Every structure is written in C-alpha cells, then in structure tokens.
Amino acid sequence: LNTWRQITSHVIGLSLASSVWDLYKREILQSLPLKVDDIPGNSGYLHGLFRALDSLGWVDRASDGIVSWTERGKKLTDQAFRLEVVPELLESFSNEFLEVATGNTEIGDWLRGHQAAPVMLAPDEAGKPGPRELLKRLGWWNGDSWTDAGHQALRQSSIYQYPLSYLPMLRRTEELLFGDCELLRKRLGSGEEVHVDRRADIKFSGQVFSGSVAPVLWDIFLPLLDSNPAFLLDVGCGDGRMLAELGQRAPGVRLVGVDFNPVACEVAAENLRSFPGSLVVTGDVGNPKGLAETLAQHGLDLRDALVVTKSVIHNRPYKVPETRGPGRTQSCCADAQGRLISAADLEGSLIECLRNWKECLGRHGFLIVEVHATPCEVARACAGRTLAPAMELTHCYSGQLLVEPEVYYSAAEAAGLKSKAHREIGQSSFGHFHMTVDHFV
Ligand SMILES: C[S@@+](CC[C@H](N)C(=O)[O-])C[C@H]1O[C@@H](n2cnc3c(N)ncnc32)[C@H](O)[C@@H]1O
C-alpha cells in the first residue's frame, strides 16, 4: 500500500503541479479566501482545479462559491514556491535525473513524481533503472537490484502513462486557465488532437481494459452472444484491444470499430487485421444517427449490433442541450470556450446523448463501461489510494464530461435505458469504485 501511496502522489503531482504553480505565480493561492467566479480566467477550468484541490483536502468550497484553505492546505502552500521548477521538468521530460531539493513533503512527492515517471516507464535495456539515485531515495532500488517495493512499483508503473499522455496539455495549463484555451481544442489538418498524445492514451486505456475491466466483463458479455448479434460495434474503439479481446470470445461475429481520431482508427485497423471482415469507421459517440448512416454505407444496420463502448460517453463533444436535468451533479466540466457548464445542462447533455442512442439501438442493447466523477468527500476519505483528483482534473481540462454514478443512472433512466446487468470497478485499488459496467436495453 505504501508503494501505491507514493505512486498516487506522483500521478496527482504530475496532473496538478503546473496548475498549482500557475495559481501561485499569479498570487491567487496567496489570496484565499476568494470566490472562484471572481478570478479572471476560464471559469470551467478554474472550478475544476479548485474541485481537485478540494478532493485533496487542501481547500473547502462553500455553497456561495468561496474557496478557503483547510489547515492542511495552508501548510502545503508554504511549499508551493518549490513548484517553480515544474514547467522546466515538464518541458525537458527525459530520463536525465534532475536534482531538485524538495524535502519530505507532499510537494516533494509531486516533484519526485516528475522525475520517477520517465525513469519507471523506460528502464534501460538490462531492465535496470536509468538514474538510480532517485530510485534509491524512493526505496525502490538498493544499489544492486530492485527492492520488493521497487518490483511492486514496476508492476504498477504503467499508471504514469496516464498523466504523461496529457503532457501537451499539462505544459500549457496557464493558457487553459487564463488564456485562449480554444487553441488546445483545435485539431491539426490531419484531424489529430493537440492536447493529448492519443497513441499513448489509447495504449494505456487498452491496458486498463485488460487489467481491470476484462476480469469483470466476461460474465456479462458472454450471455449477450446468445441473441446472435450480426456484429460487435465498439464506439471509441481506441487501439482496438478491447474489441479484439471481445472478438476472441465471440468467434464468427464480425467486428466493427468506430473512432473519431485518425490515429486510433489506424492503430485499431492494424490490430483487428486478423479478424475476417473487420472494419473501422470514423464516427462520433455523440451522434449515433450519423453513425447509423455511415454503417448503412457499408451494408450494416446499427440495430443488428451489440454495441459496446468503454470510457467514451463522457468524451462526447458538448452541445448545449434542449433538455435540462435536475441539477444535482457536483462535477465541474467546461465547454469548448472553457466556461463552466451548469449542473442542469451537464445532466441534460448526457440524457440527450443516451436518448439518441436508445432510439438507434436494436434488441442486443448497449454494453457501457463508463468512468465517473468521485464526490470530494469520498476522494478525501480515500486519500493515498485514489487517483480521483488527477483523473478528474485531466478530464475537465480536456473537455470531458464526467458525472457521479447516481447522476449517470438517473440520466440513463430519463433516456429510457434500463440496466439488465451491473458491475463496479476500482474498490480494491482506489478504495471506491470509479467505473461501472452495465448492459443497457
Ligand atoms: C480513453 S480512450 C478509450 C479507448 C477504448 N475504448 C478503451 O477503453 O481501451 C478514448 C477513445 O475514444 C475516442 N473518442 C473520444 N471521444 C470520442 C467521440 N466523441 N466519438 C468517438 N470516439 C471518441 C478517442 O479517440 C480514443 O480512441
């Protein structure tokens, strides 16, 4: 558990440190208590950042929007000046060991995370760590070999890929929080996104599928084949790893992947090549009707598919919805201009997305693996185990629309979807579940 505690602190540091430094540099941290809406900047991202600090127990947020320090937060801000090195660490991210005097504090852990991540992701050819001094300090290397904690850290180190895949965005948090944040939402001429290294992101996501999701998925998935779907349709298929694993257990069922990113389409098509008739098309999870038309061009009827999706519903592009929800979510999400989306609109957008799907589904239904927002009090209670503050901030910054599980299920109900089978994921590592699997019809 101690090793995992170190790693979670590193990952949280990688995700939050540059933003906390931005607040410090502008003397915003030093000016608390204050109202988030009074800070000049992009309200959606600022609210997301203070929510993450709340999840860490650094600040309290009152219902009138005023943020103030907790005792713990006050102590930590005394250390915030040390984060000055973070932009440089993120810029010259390499295997070179950068000596940063940090002391035995949470901020120290955050900085060590910036150094440990590249080392742990790239041991040298002999499987030995590159710069060993840091690893000795972490207790992971004893001078000759990996310690038990080091072996454990190696097993868990793939989690460092998560914040690193958002490195292009984490290098530019100042623009996100205070500048022209739309720059980061632009796409290159090729359709590739600029805020995320999608190749790294889908690789990591595929690993999460195999490590955490697959073990609980099979007893829901396999009985669904009894209804003989004509094809499996994975929406937001990433590298195609999940679809390939499903396909191995569904011999003879055609595999169709959908993604809105050209890099993902390319990688998925390559990974699905050995499955006869497999197909990868471009499409958006937020537009099932458009997807039905694309499939029709390939002679496929969306109603004949067993539709699956993992970690994508919350990544639909945000459109102001016509329906408004009851406004219960505490999650902080931003629109494309970086403005805070109201709770009622956030819920309404989810209801509309799921309702559009309900109208397009056939009898085989929709198997959804989805990630959720974690209430701040739950994250605080699971400190040292949970990655919620890091995950939610990177989701917020990248325009993703997480809501709490209860909000998600009431949106599904409002959309007319019923869950016929349900599982939860995350309890054993995070201390709370943060993902669910459901077969909706
Ligand atoms: C977090 S990855 C998940 C990949 C895969 N489903 C998995 O879990 O391993 C998200 C994938 O969904 C794709 N994606 C994100 N938003 C999408 C959208 N609105 N429509 C279609 N694909 C989307 C991304 O390009 C990426 O490949």
Coordinates of C-alpha atoms in Angstrom, one line a residue, residues 14-393:
L14 CA 2.1 15.3 -12.4
S15 CA -1.5 16.2 -13.1
L16 CA -1.8 19.2 -10.7
A17 CA 1.6 20.7 -10.1
S18 CA 1.7 23.0 -13.1
S19 CA -1.7 24.4 -12.4
V20 CA -1.0 25.0 -8.7
W21 CA 2.2 26.8 -9.8
D22 CA 0.1 28.9 -12.2
L23 CA -2.1 29.9 -9.2
Y24 CA 0.9 30.7 -7.0
K25 CA 2.6 32.7 -9.7
R26 CA -0.4 34.9 -10.1
E27 CA -0.7 35.3 -6.3
I28 CA -4.1 33.7 -6.4
L29 CA -3.2 30.9 -3.9
Q30 CA -1.9 33.5 -1.5
S31 CA -5.2 35.5 -1.7
L32 CA -7.6 32.9 -0.4
P33 CA -10.4 33.0 0.7
L34 CA -12.0 34.2 -2.6
K35 CA -14.8 33.4 -4.9
V36 CA -13.8 31.3 -7.9
D37 CA -16.0 33.3 -10.2
D38 CA -14.2 36.4 -9.3
I39 CA -10.8 35.1 -10.6
P40 CA -10.3 36.4 -14.1
G41 CA -9.8 33.4 -16.3
N42 CA -11.7 30.4 -17.8
S43 CA -14.3 29.5 -15.2
G44 CA -14.8 25.9 -16.1
Y45 CA -11.1 25.0 -15.7
L46 CA -10.7 27.1 -12.6
H47 CA -13.7 25.4 -10.9
G48 CA -12.3 22.0 -12.0
L49 CA -8.9 22.9 -10.4
F50 CA -10.4 24.0 -7.1
R51 CA -12.6 20.9 -7.1
A52 CA -9.4 18.8 -7.4
L53 CA -7.8 20.7 -4.5
D54 CA -11.0 20.1 -2.5
S55 CA -10.7 16.4 -3.3
L56 CA -7.2 16.5 -1.9
G57 CA -8.4 18.2 1.3
W58 CA -6.4 21.4 0.6
V59 CA -9.4 23.7 0.3
D60 CA -13.0 23.9 1.4
R61 CA -15.6 25.2 -1.1
A62 CA -18.7 26.8 0.4
S63 CA -22.1 26.9 -1.4
D64 CA -21.6 30.6 -2.2
G65 CA -18.6 29.7 -4.3
I66 CA -16.0 31.0 -1.8
V67 CA -12.9 28.9 -1.5
S68 CA -10.8 28.8 1.6
W69 CA -7.8 26.9 2.9
T70 CA -8.1 23.9 5.1
E71 CA -5.4 23.6 7.8
R72 CA -3.6 21.1 5.7
G73 CA -3.8 23.2 2.6
K74 CA -2.4 26.2 4.4
K75 CA 0.7 24.2 5.4
L76 CA 1.2 23.0 1.9
T77 CA 1.0 26.4 0.2
D78 CA 4.1 27.4 2.2
Q79 CA 5.9 24.9 0.0
A80 CA 4.2 25.9 -3.3
F81 CA 7.2 28.2 -4.3
R82 CA 9.1 24.9 -4.9
L83 CA 6.9 24.2 -7.8
E84 CA 8.8 26.8 -9.8
V85 CA 10.8 24.0 -11.5
V86 CA 7.7 22.2 -12.8
P87 CA 7.4 23.9 -16.2
E88 CA 11.0 23.1 -16.9
L89 CA 10.6 19.5 -15.7
L90 CA 7.6 19.1 -18.0
E91 CA 9.4 20.7 -20.9
S92 CA 12.6 18.7 -20.7
F93 CA 10.9 15.5 -19.8
S94 CA 13.7 13.0 -20.2
N95 CA 15.4 10.2 -18.4
E96 CA 18.0 12.7 -17.1
F97 CA 18.0 12.8 -13.4
L98 CA 17.2 16.4 -12.2
E99 CA 18.2 17.0 -8.7
V100 CA 15.5 19.1 -7.0
A101 CA 15.8 19.8 -3.3
T102 CA 12.3 19.1 -2.1
G103 CA 12.2 17.8 1.4
N104 CA 9.8 15.3 2.8
T105 CA 6.5 16.9 1.9
E106 CA 3.6 16.3 -0.4
I107 CA 5.0 18.9 -2.8
G108 CA 8.3 16.9 -2.6
D109 CA 6.4 13.8 -3.7
W110 CA 4.8 15.7 -6.5
L111 CA 8.3 16.8 -7.8
R112 CA 9.8 13.3 -7.3
G113 CA 6.9 12.1 -9.5
H114 CA 8.0 14.3 -12.3
Q115 CA 11.4 12.5 -12.1
A116 CA 10.2 9.0 -11.4
A117 CA 7.7 8.8 -14.2
P118 CA 10.2 8.8 -17.1
V119 CA 12.6 6.5 -15.2
M120 CA 10.0 3.9 -14.4
L121 CA 8.5 3.9 -17.9
A122 CA 11.9 3.4 -19.5
P123 CA 14.2 1.1 -17.6
D124 CA 17.4 0.5 -19.6
E125 CA 17.9 -2.5 -21.8
A126 CA 19.0 -4.7 -19.0
G127 CA 15.8 -3.9 -17.1
K128 CA 17.7 -1.7 -14.7
P129 CA 16.6 1.8 -13.9
G130 CA 18.5 4.7 -15.6
P131 CA 19.2 7.3 -12.9
R132 CA 19.3 5.2 -9.8
E133 CA 19.8 7.8 -7.1
L134 CA 16.2 8.9 -7.1
L135 CA 15.0 5.3 -7.0
K136 CA 17.2 4.6 -4.0
R137 CA 15.6 7.5 -2.3
L138 CA 12.2 6.2 -3.1
G139 CA 13.2 2.9 -1.6
W140 CA 12.8 1.1 -4.9
W141 CA 16.4 0.3 -5.7
N142 CA 19.0 -0.9 -3.2
G143 CA 22.2 -0.1 -5.2
D144 CA 22.3 -3.5 -6.9
S145 CA 18.8 -4.6 -7.6
W146 CA 15.1 -3.7 -7.3
T147 CA 13.7 -3.9 -3.8
D148 CA 10.3 -5.6 -3.1
A149 CA 8.7 -2.2 -3.2
G150 CA 10.6 -1.5 -6.4
H151 CA 9.2 -4.7 -8.0
Q152 CA 5.7 -3.6 -6.9
A153 CA 6.3 -0.1 -8.3
L154 CA 7.4 -1.7 -11.7
R155 CA 4.2 -3.7 -11.8
Q156 CA 2.1 -0.5 -11.1
S157 CA 4.2 2.0 -13.1
S158 CA 2.0 1.9 -16.3
I159 CA -0.2 4.3 -14.5
Y160 CA 2.4 7.0 -15.1
Q161 CA 1.4 6.8 -18.8
Y162 CA -1.9 8.4 -17.9
P163 CA -0.8 11.9 -17.0
L164 CA 2.1 11.7 -19.5
S165 CA -0.4 11.2 -22.3
Y166 CA -1.8 14.6 -21.4
L167 CA 1.7 16.2 -21.3
P168 CA 0.9 18.5 -24.3
M169 CA -1.9 19.9 -22.2
L170 CA -0.2 19.9 -18.9
R171 CA 2.6 22.0 -20.4
R172 CA 0.1 24.7 -21.2
T173 CA -2.1 24.9 -18.1
E174 CA -1.6 28.7 -17.9
E175 CA -3.3 29.2 -21.3
L176 CA -6.0 26.8 -20.3
L177 CA -6.7 28.6 -17.0
F178 CA -6.2 32.2 -18.0
G179 CA -5.7 32.5 -21.8
D180 CA -7.1 31.4 -25.1
C181 CA -7.9 27.9 -24.2
E182 CA -9.6 27.1 -27.5
L183 CA -6.1 26.7 -29.0
L184 CA -5.8 23.4 -27.2
R185 CA -9.1 22.2 -28.6
K186 CA -8.1 22.8 -32.2
R187 CA -7.2 19.8 -34.4
L188 CA -4.4 19.5 -36.8
G189 CA -5.2 19.3 -40.5
S190 CA -4.9 15.6 -40.3
G191 CA -7.7 15.5 -37.6
E192 CA -5.2 14.7 -34.8
E193 CA -5.8 16.3 -31.5
V194 CA -3.2 18.7 -30.0
H195 CA -3.9 18.4 -26.2
V196 CA -3.3 14.7 -25.9
D197 CA -0.8 12.1 -27.2
R198 CA -3.6 9.9 -28.4
R199 CA -1.3 7.0 -29.2
A200 CA -0.1 6.9 -25.6
D201 CA -3.7 7.4 -24.3
I202 CA -5.2 4.5 -26.2
K203 CA -2.3 2.2 -25.2
F204 CA -2.9 3.0 -21.6
S205 CA -6.7 2.6 -22.0
G206 CA -6.2 -0.8 -23.6
Q207 CA -4.1 -1.9 -20.6
V208 CA -6.8 -0.7 -18.2
F209 CA -9.2 -2.8 -20.2
S210 CA -7.1 -6.0 -19.9
G211 CA -6.1 -5.4 -16.3
S212 CA -9.2 -4.0 -14.6
V213 CA -12.2 -4.3 -16.9
A214 CA -11.9 -7.7 -18.6
P215 CA -12.0 -9.7 -15.4
V216 CA -15.4 -8.4 -14.6
L217 CA -16.8 -8.1 -18.1
W218 CA -16.9 -11.7 -19.3
D219 CA -19.8 -12.9 -17.3
I220 CA -21.9 -10.0 -18.5
F221 CA -20.7 -10.1 -22.1
L222 CA -20.7 -13.9 -23.0
P223 CA -24.5 -14.4 -22.4
L224 CA -25.2 -11.5 -24.7
L225 CA -23.9 -13.5 -27.6
D226 CA -26.9 -15.9 -27.2
S227 CA -29.1 -13.3 -29.0
N228 CA -26.8 -13.7 -32.1
P229 CA -25.8 -10.1 -32.9
A230 CA -24.7 -9.7 -36.5
F231 CA -21.7 -7.6 -35.4
L232 CA -20.0 -6.1 -32.4
L233 CA -19.7 -2.3 -32.7
D234 CA -17.2 -0.7 -30.4
V235 CA -17.7 3.1 -30.3
G236 CA -14.5 4.9 -29.4
C237 CA -12.5 1.7 -30.0
G238 CA -9.1 3.3 -29.3
D239 CA -6.4 0.8 -30.3
G240 CA -9.0 -1.9 -30.8
R241 CA -7.6 -4.0 -28.0
M242 CA -11.0 -4.4 -26.2
L243 CA -12.7 -5.2 -29.5
A244 CA -10.1 -7.8 -30.3
E245 CA -10.4 -9.4 -26.9
L246 CA -14.2 -9.5 -27.2
G247 CA -13.8 -10.9 -30.7
Q248 CA -11.7 -13.8 -29.5
R249 CA -14.6 -14.8 -27.2
A250 CA -17.2 -14.3 -30.0
P251 CA -15.9 -16.4 -32.8
G252 CA -17.6 -15.7 -36.1
V253 CA -19.1 -12.4 -35.0
R254 CA -17.9 -9.5 -37.2
L255 CA -16.0 -6.7 -35.5
V256 CA -16.6 -3.1 -36.3
G257 CA -14.7 -0.3 -34.6
V258 CA -15.6 3.4 -34.6
D259 CA -13.4 6.3 -33.5
F260 CA -13.2 10.0 -34.2
N261 CA -9.5 10.1 -34.1
P262 CA -7.5 9.1 -37.2
V263 CA -4.6 7.8 -35.2
A264 CA -6.9 5.5 -33.3
C265 CA -8.6 4.3 -36.5
E266 CA -5.3 3.5 -38.0
V267 CA -4.0 1.6 -34.9
A268 CA -7.3 -0.3 -34.4
A269 CA -7.5 -1.3 -38.1
E270 CA -4.0 -2.8 -37.8
N271 CA -4.8 -4.6 -34.5
L272 CA -8.0 -6.1 -35.9
R273 CA -6.5 -7.2 -39.3
S274 CA -6.5 -10.9 -38.3
F275 CA -10.3 -10.9 -37.8
P276 CA -12.1 -11.6 -41.1
G277 CA -14.4 -8.8 -42.3
S278 CA -13.3 -6.4 -39.5
L279 CA -14.0 -2.8 -40.3
V280 CA -13.0 0.5 -38.7
V281 CA -15.0 3.6 -39.5
T282 CA -14.9 7.3 -38.4
G283 CA -17.8 8.3 -36.1
D284 CA -18.8 10.2 -33.0
V285 CA -20.3 8.7 -29.9
G286 CA -22.4 11.9 -29.6
N287 CA -24.1 11.3 -33.0
P288 CA -25.5 7.7 -33.2
K289 CA -27.8 8.7 -36.1
G290 CA -24.8 9.8 -38.2
L291 CA -23.0 6.6 -37.3
A292 CA -26.1 4.6 -38.4
E293 CA -25.8 6.3 -41.8
T294 CA -22.1 5.5 -42.1
L295 CA -22.7 1.9 -41.2
A296 CA -25.5 1.7 -43.8
Q297 CA -23.0 2.7 -46.4
H298 CA -21.1 -0.5 -45.5
G299 CA -24.3 -2.5 -45.7
L300 CA -24.7 -2.7 -41.9
D301 CA -27.8 -1.9 -39.8
L302 CA -26.9 -0.5 -36.4
R303 CA -30.0 -2.3 -34.9
D304 CA -28.3 -5.6 -35.6
A305 CA -25.3 -4.7 -33.5
L306 CA -24.4 -5.4 -29.9
V307 CA -23.0 -2.0 -29.2
V308 CA -20.1 -1.7 -26.7
T309 CA -18.2 1.3 -25.5
K310 CA -15.6 2.0 -22.9
S311 CA -14.6 5.4 -21.4
V312 CA -16.1 7.3 -24.3
I313 CA -19.7 8.5 -23.4
H314 CA -18.2 11.3 -21.3
N315 CA -16.0 12.4 -24.2
R316 CA -18.9 13.3 -26.5
P317 CA -18.4 16.9 -27.8
Y318 CA -20.5 19.2 -25.6
K319 CA -23.5 20.8 -27.1
V320 CA -25.9 23.0 -25.1
P321 CA -28.9 20.6 -24.6
E322 CA -32.5 21.3 -25.1
T323 CA -33.4 19.1 -22.1
R324 CA -32.1 20.2 -18.7
G325 CA -31.5 17.7 -15.8
P326 CA -32.4 18.2 -12.2
G327 CA -29.0 19.9 -11.5
R328 CA -27.7 17.5 -8.9
T329 CA -24.1 16.9 -10.1
Q330 CA -21.2 18.5 -8.3
S331 CA -18.9 17.7 -11.1
C332 CA -17.1 20.7 -12.8
C333 CA -16.9 20.5 -16.5
A334 CA -16.0 23.1 -19.2
D335 CA -17.5 23.9 -22.6
A336 CA -15.2 24.4 -25.6
Q337 CA -14.6 28.0 -24.5
G338 CA -13.5 27.0 -21.1
R339 CA -16.7 28.1 -19.3
L340 CA -18.3 26.2 -16.5
I341 CA -21.2 24.1 -17.7
S342 CA -24.2 24.3 -15.3
A343 CA -25.2 21.1 -13.5
A344 CA -28.6 21.1 -15.2
D345 CA -27.0 21.4 -18.7
L346 CA -24.4 18.8 -18.0
E347 CA -27.0 16.3 -17.0
G348 CA -29.3 17.3 -19.9
S349 CA -26.5 16.7 -22.4
L350 CA -26.0 13.2 -21.0
I351 CA -29.7 12.5 -21.1
E352 CA -29.9 13.6 -24.7
C353 CA -26.8 11.6 -25.7
L354 CA -28.3 8.4 -24.1
R355 CA -31.7 9.1 -25.5
N356 CA -30.3 9.4 -29.1
W357 CA -28.6 6.0 -28.5
K358 CA -31.8 4.4 -27.2
E359 CA -33.6 5.4 -30.4
C360 CA -30.9 3.7 -32.5
L361 CA -30.4 0.5 -30.6
G362 CA -31.8 -2.8 -31.6
R363 CA -32.6 -5.8 -29.3
H364 CA -29.0 -6.6 -28.4
G365 CA -28.6 -3.4 -26.4
F366 CA -25.6 -1.4 -25.3
L367 CA -22.8 -2.6 -23.1
I368 CA -21.3 0.6 -21.5
V369 CA -18.1 0.7 -19.4
E370 CA -18.0 4.2 -18.0
V371 CA -15.8 6.3 -15.7
H372 CA -17.4 8.6 -13.1
A373 CA -16.8 11.6 -11.0
T374 CA -16.0 10.9 -7.4
P375 CA -17.6 13.1 -4.7
C376 CA -14.9 15.2 -3.0
E377 CA -15.7 13.7 0.4
V378 CA -15.2 10.2 -0.9
A379 CA -11.9 11.2 -2.5
R380 CA -10.7 12.8 0.8
A381 CA -11.7 9.6 2.7
C382 CA -9.6 7.5 0.2
A383 CA -6.5 9.8 0.3
G384 CA -3.3 7.8 -0.5
R385 CA -5.3 5.3 -2.6
T386 CA -7.5 7.2 -5.0
L387 CA -6.4 8.9 -8.2
A388 CA -9.7 10.9 -8.5
P389 CA -8.1 14.4 -8.1
A390 CA -5.7 13.7 -11.0
M391 CA -8.2 11.9 -13.3
E392 CA -11.0 14.5 -12.8
L393 CA -8.7 17.4 -13.5

